[in-house]
Every structure is written in structure tokens, then in C-alpha cells.
Amino acid sequence: MSSDSTRGGESVRQDQTDQDAGTGEAMVRVDGLKKYFSSSSGMFGGVTVDTSTFPPIRVEREPVKAVDDVSFDIREGETLGLVGESGCGKSTLGRTILRLLTPTDGNIYYKGRNLAELSGSDLREMRSDIQMIFQDPQSSLDPRMRVGDIVEEPMNAHGMLDAEGREDRAKMLLEKVGLDPHHYNRFPHAFSGGQRQRINLARALSVDPDFIVCDEPVSALDVSIQAQVLNTMEELQDEFGLTYLFIAHDLSVIRHISDRVAVMYLGNIVELAEKEELFENPAHPYTQALLESIPVPDPRESETRGVLEGEVPSPTNPPSGCRFRTRCPKLIAPETYDLTDREWDDVRRFTRAVERHTFDTAPAADLRATFFERGVPGGEAGAIVEEAIDLVASDTADGDGKHTDDRMKWDEATSLLVGSFAEASICARERPAYEVEPEYGDGRHVSACHLHQ
Ligand SMILES: Nc1ncnc2c1ncn2[C@@H]1O[C@H](COP(=O)(O)OP(=O)(O)OP(=O)(O)O)[C@@H](O)[C@H]1O
């Protein structure tokens, strides 16, 4: 069993006391799991177009760190929601747990057996117990096959029952998932999107699995249909004693279906807690930003609130320390400078603006007035800020006394500010993971953020 490393420096681990928290024993235990893709395995073979270089093409040699040291438990009978922005590694994590992808490192214990070490017939045997449902019910059903054959296919593959037994079971399952068993001979095109996802459910259930990874199973459906399918999934969970890992980017779907929620960002789990605890008392700035960017239902407020700033960094070269730090509105000030919270806010805002080149060059006094309304801080931090202002202002010695947008000077100012401030923060220096006192429920609440140190 892995150590409780929530005092910092390691991934969020939930594996020890989870079993005391009520909902049941751990059915799946993921421990230090990594899945790296060699860059050449991507769609463009690791070739990236970068117009800032000559020639404007770069060949990436570093691997894509899609899942990078992830540890957590899934308890028997629960639904663990897995949420995060597109590209943060949710699908890769789900597929690696099921061993559809080979892990780069780490262990996946399923009912005590390490799936990471299984291969050949042992792995095939295990596969009937663990199933996956995908997002797109259209493309995951063979249009030339009848519904009955689709549902029976996994039973055939695992040599389950005789032909009559398989047909009976398929019809029984069609009814259980809310379809008419008389539609056994129909083709998929005769069904709506929601009904097709129900066919997928019947298919996954045919081999009597205990654990199902559901990868965005309702994302392609109309909102009105989503709740119906989710309700059916909950009923099936109770009736068949299923455990779900439920992947979604939609927080309202996650809130509907989950018992606990894991939040993923750029290959890491950054927060894990019981559902109510997570939604009512989000601890990680990334979770807070995700929750704040849920569109407001009020039609007068068409804007989304607190939308996340900037782009998700590349998983080939993720930021050191906390991966969210490059976008985090709560980046911690380096202890080497004596800055008030307001001064640090200004310094951080200025650093970001220079880094992203979000303003045009202007006289130094104007830049000071725009970014440091309350005055440039004193001391060493202030001297660094002044040096950066010199580099990007239009009327200073470094700015050559004329309006200039010399890219090299902006780059120099960026490395000065980022190197002196952002990179010097504890957020850049150490990988965080701390346990937070839960306010709702009695489960553990883990958040990978130095703010909780
Ligand atoms: N076969 C592959 N080869 C190379 N890179 C890959 C491969 N599969 C996924 N990736 C990369 O791994 C990262 C994680 O992708 P993944 O699909 O797991 O994210 P996700 O959170 O499920 O996103 P989405 O919600 O858009 O499906 C992305 O940067 C993606 O481009």
C-alpha cells in the first residue's frame, strides 16, 4: 500500500483511509500510474507548426505525459466522477486503467490483482469483468449488425452461455436498459441517440461486469435526454451492483451522477473529495475556476463568470511544481520578497500581461499608472519591475526613446519577470498535495495546492 504523502511533494493519494469512509471497500486502486505517448505516435507524428521559428516546423522528441503519476481508489458500488478540461488526460486514464493502453509506469489493482502486470489470457479473462462505454453511441455501434447481435457479441467473445441463453439474456437486458425487447432484430439506425446509448449499456452489461468506465457517455445527447440516461445508469448500478468511473467535462452531469469527484488537470489529479464537499467547498484554485466558469442560467448574464485564463500548457513539457501554476490566480508570492498581497497581485498581473504581450508599448509613467495604481513596490521586487518596465516602455533608455515593440526586449522582460517571480514561487518549486479539513460529509478531501500547507 502506498504511503500517505499528502504532506506535499507527491501526487494526491486517496488510497488508505478511503476504505473507512463508508461506501465500501476499494475495488480499484490506482497507484503512481503514468501513461506517456511517444510524440511520434500522435496524429502528426510529433511534428508541430511554430511560426516563430525558422523553418516553422518543430519535431517534438519529448513524450506526451498524458497521465503523470496518478493515485486514487474507486470504492465498490460507488460512482467516481472524473472531471477536467479537454485534453487533460481523462480518457487516457480510463483506457489505461482498463488496460486498453499499456501503462508506462505504476500499478492498477482490480480486486487485488495488478492489471498492469497481466497479459494474454489472464488479461482477456479479466476483461469481461471490466467494461467501457464511449461517448459516441452512433459510431460505437456497427450499423450492419442487429441490436440483438450487438448485445450478444461480448458474450460470444467470452464464450458465455449457449445461443438460446444469450438471446434470452440480451432480451432481458434490453428491457432493463429501458428498450423494447421486441426490437431485438432492429438495426441501430432505427434508434435515437439516447436509445443507442442504452443499447451500448446493454452490450456492456451482457458479460456481467462489476466495473464500468463510462467515457463521456451522455455528452453527445440532448440535455433533456441526458438526465433520463443518467437515471437509468443509476438504476442499473443499484440492480447489478456496478462500480462506475464516470468521465465528463460537464460539471452538472458529474454532480448528478457522482458519489465522489476527482478533478484532473494536465495529467495530474489535483483534487478529490465527496461530491457535496467538492461542490460546496472546492479547495483547489483549478476546481474553483472550473466551478466559476459554469454558465450562469440567468439569460441577462450571457457571459460565463471567471473563465480560466490562458491556454492549457503542453503535456510534453508541463510546468514544474503545480501544473496549474501558470494559469493560477492564486500563485503564491516568493518568500524572498517583502510584498503585500495587493503588491503581489499587481506584480503577478504585470508579469502575465508582459508574458502574453497583452498591451502595446507606452511611456513608462503610463505603464506604472496602468499596472501599479498604488505605486510600484519598493525593495528588490520593485527594482525588478522597474527594469522590466524599462525594457517594454516606449520612452526609456532601453526602449531607445522611441515607440518600439522589439520582440527581444519583450522576451527579455518576460524572462526577467517570470524567472524572478513566477519561477521563484513555491508553486513552481515543489509538487503539492495536502489534506484539507472537510466541511461537508466525513470523507477525505485532498487538494494538491500549497495554499493548504
Ligand atoms: N495516441 C496518442 N498519441 C499521442 N498523444 C495522445 C494520444 N492520445 C491522447 N494523446 C494526448 O494526451 C493528452 C490527453 O488526452 P486525453 O484524450 O486523454 O484527454 P481528455 O481529458 O480525455 O480530453 P477530451 O475530453 O478532449 O477527450 C492530450 O494532449 C492528447 O493529445
Tab-separated table of N, CA and C and ligand atoms in Angstrom, residues 37-39 41-43 64-67 84-93 101 135 215-216 247 249 264 315, ligand 1:
chain	number	residue	atom	x	y	z
A	37	PHE	N	2.863	9.031	-24.139
A	37	PHE	CA	2.853	8.649	-25.556
A	37	PHE	C	4.121	9.197	-26.187
A	38	SER	N	4.765	8.383	-26.998
A	38	SER	CA	5.903	8.967	-27.712
A	38	SER	C	5.315	9.955	-28.697
A	39	SER	N	5.958	11.103	-28.868
A	39	SER	CA	5.363	12.163	-29.686
A	39	SER	C	5.059	11.685	-31.081
A	41	SER	N	3.739	9.092	-31.962
A	41	SER	CA	2.531	8.292	-32.095
A	41	SER	C	1.293	9.162	-32.294
A	42	GLY	N	1.438	10.494	-32.197
A	42	GLY	CA	0.283	11.377	-32.363
A	42	GLY	C	-0.134	11.479	-33.824
A	43	MET	N	-1.183	12.286	-34.046
A	43	MET	CA	-1.746	12.367	-35.389
A	43	MET	C	-0.735	12.883	-36.413
A	64	VAL	N	4.495	12.757	-24.722
A	64	VAL	CA	3.286	13.428	-24.231
A	64	VAL	C	2.929	12.770	-22.899
A	65	LYS	N	3.024	13.549	-21.820
A	65	LYS	CA	2.756	12.976	-20.487
A	65	LYS	C	1.266	13.100	-20.191
A	66	ALA	N	0.490	12.235	-20.800
A	66	ALA	CA	-0.974	12.354	-20.723
A	66	ALA	C	-1.486	12.044	-19.321
A	67	VAL	N	-0.911	11.034	-18.685
A	67	VAL	CA	-1.236	10.703	-17.288
A	67	VAL	C	0.098	10.598	-16.575
A	84	GLY	N	-12.472	17.481	-15.821
A	84	GLY	CA	-11.336	18.349	-16.170
A	84	GLY	C	-11.523	18.822	-17.602
A	85	GLU	N	-10.771	19.850	-17.977
A	85	GLU	CA	-10.898	20.386	-19.339
A	85	GLU	C	-10.466	19.353	-20.379
A	86	SER	N	-10.841	19.617	-21.610
A	86	SER	CA	-10.454	18.742	-22.711
A	86	SER	C	-8.927	18.628	-22.793
A	87	GLY	N	-8.445	17.423	-23.009
A	87	GLY	CA	-7.007	17.218	-23.199
A	87	GLY	C	-6.231	17.018	-21.913
A	88	CYS	N	-6.917	16.989	-20.763
A	88	CYS	CA	-6.161	16.891	-19.505
A	88	CYS	C	-5.822	15.444	-19.158
A	89	GLY	N	-6.301	14.472	-19.946
A	89	GLY	CA	-5.866	13.085	-19.751
A	89	GLY	C	-6.923	12.140	-19.208
A	90	LYS	N	-8.180	12.584	-19.178
A	90	LYS	CA	-9.239	11.756	-18.580
A	90	LYS	C	-9.424	10.438	-19.329
A	91	SER	N	-9.572	10.531	-20.659
A	91	SER	CA	-9.803	9.310	-21.447
A	91	SER	C	-8.609	8.379	-21.362
A	92	THR	N	-7.417	8.970	-21.436
A	92	THR	CA	-6.209	8.140	-21.369
A	92	THR	C	-6.160	7.413	-20.029
A	93	LEU	N	-6.517	8.099	-18.956
A	93	LEU	CA	-6.526	7.460	-17.636
A	93	LEU	C	-7.525	6.295	-17.627
A	101	LEU	N	-4.818	0.536	-22.943
A	101	LEU	CA	-3.499	1.105	-23.209
A	101	LEU	C	-2.535	0.522	-22.176
A	135	GLN	N	-18.349	7.770	-25.668
A	135	GLN	CA	-19.196	8.949	-25.875
A	135	GLN	C	-20.179	8.798	-27.030
A	215	ASP	N	-16.983	6.788	-20.482
A	215	ASP	CA	-16.241	7.942	-21.002
A	215	ASP	C	-17.194	8.894	-21.723
A	216	GLU	N	-17.580	9.932	-21.044
A	216	GLU	CA	-18.498	10.938	-21.600
A	216	GLU	C	-19.740	10.283	-22.217
A	247	ILE	N	-16.421	9.582	-16.576
A	247	ILE	CA	-15.624	10.689	-17.109
A	247	ILE	C	-16.541	11.705	-17.783
A	249	HIS	N	-16.753	16.249	-18.866
A	249	HIS	CA	-16.231	17.594	-18.661
A	249	HIS	C	-17.339	18.507	-18.140
A	264	MET	N	-9.091	16.518	-12.631
A	264	MET	CA	-7.823	16.259	-13.310
A	264	MET	C	-7.372	17.493	-14.081
A	315	PRO	N	1.330	19.048	-22.690
A	315	PRO	CA	1.669	17.926	-21.813
A	315	PRO	C	3.040	17.323	-22.127
B	1	LIG	N1	-2.431	8.074	-29.028
B	1	LIG	C1	-1.942	9.242	-28.635
B	1	LIG	N2	-0.743	9.674	-29.058
B	1	LIG	C2	-0.221	10.850	-28.663
B	1	LIG	N3	-0.855	11.695	-27.815
B	1	LIG	C3	-2.061	11.338	-27.351
B	1	LIG	C4	-2.676	10.098	-27.739
B	1	LIG	N4	-3.889	10.008	-27.113
B	1	LIG	C5	-4.020	11.144	-26.390
B	1	LIG	N5	-2.927	11.935	-26.538
B	1	LIG	C6	-2.682	13.242	-25.892
B	1	LIG	O1	-2.776	13.052	-24.496
B	1	LIG	C7	-3.380	14.175	-23.872
B	1	LIG	C8	-4.585	13.714	-23.078
B	1	LIG	O2	-5.628	13.305	-23.975
B	1	LIG	P1	-6.998	12.673	-23.497
B	1	LIG	O3	-7.816	12.347	-24.701
B	1	LIG	O4	-6.729	11.598	-22.529
B	1	LIG	O5	-7.661	13.908	-22.719
B	1	LIG	P2	-9.162	14.104	-22.266
B	1	LIG	O6	-9.102	14.830	-20.970
B	1	LIG	O7	-9.880	12.808	-22.292
B	1	LIG	O8	-9.722	15.064	-23.383
B	1	LIG	P3	-11.140	15.019	-24.142
B	1	LIG	O9	-12.166	15.383	-23.118
B	1	LIG	O10	-10.974	16.064	-25.207
B	1	LIG	O11	-11.281	13.631	-24.678
B	1	LIG	C9	-3.706	15.143	-24.987
B	1	LIG	O12	-2.667	16.080	-25.081
B	1	LIG	C10	-3.741	14.258	-26.217
B	1	LIG	O13	-3.408	14.989	-27.368
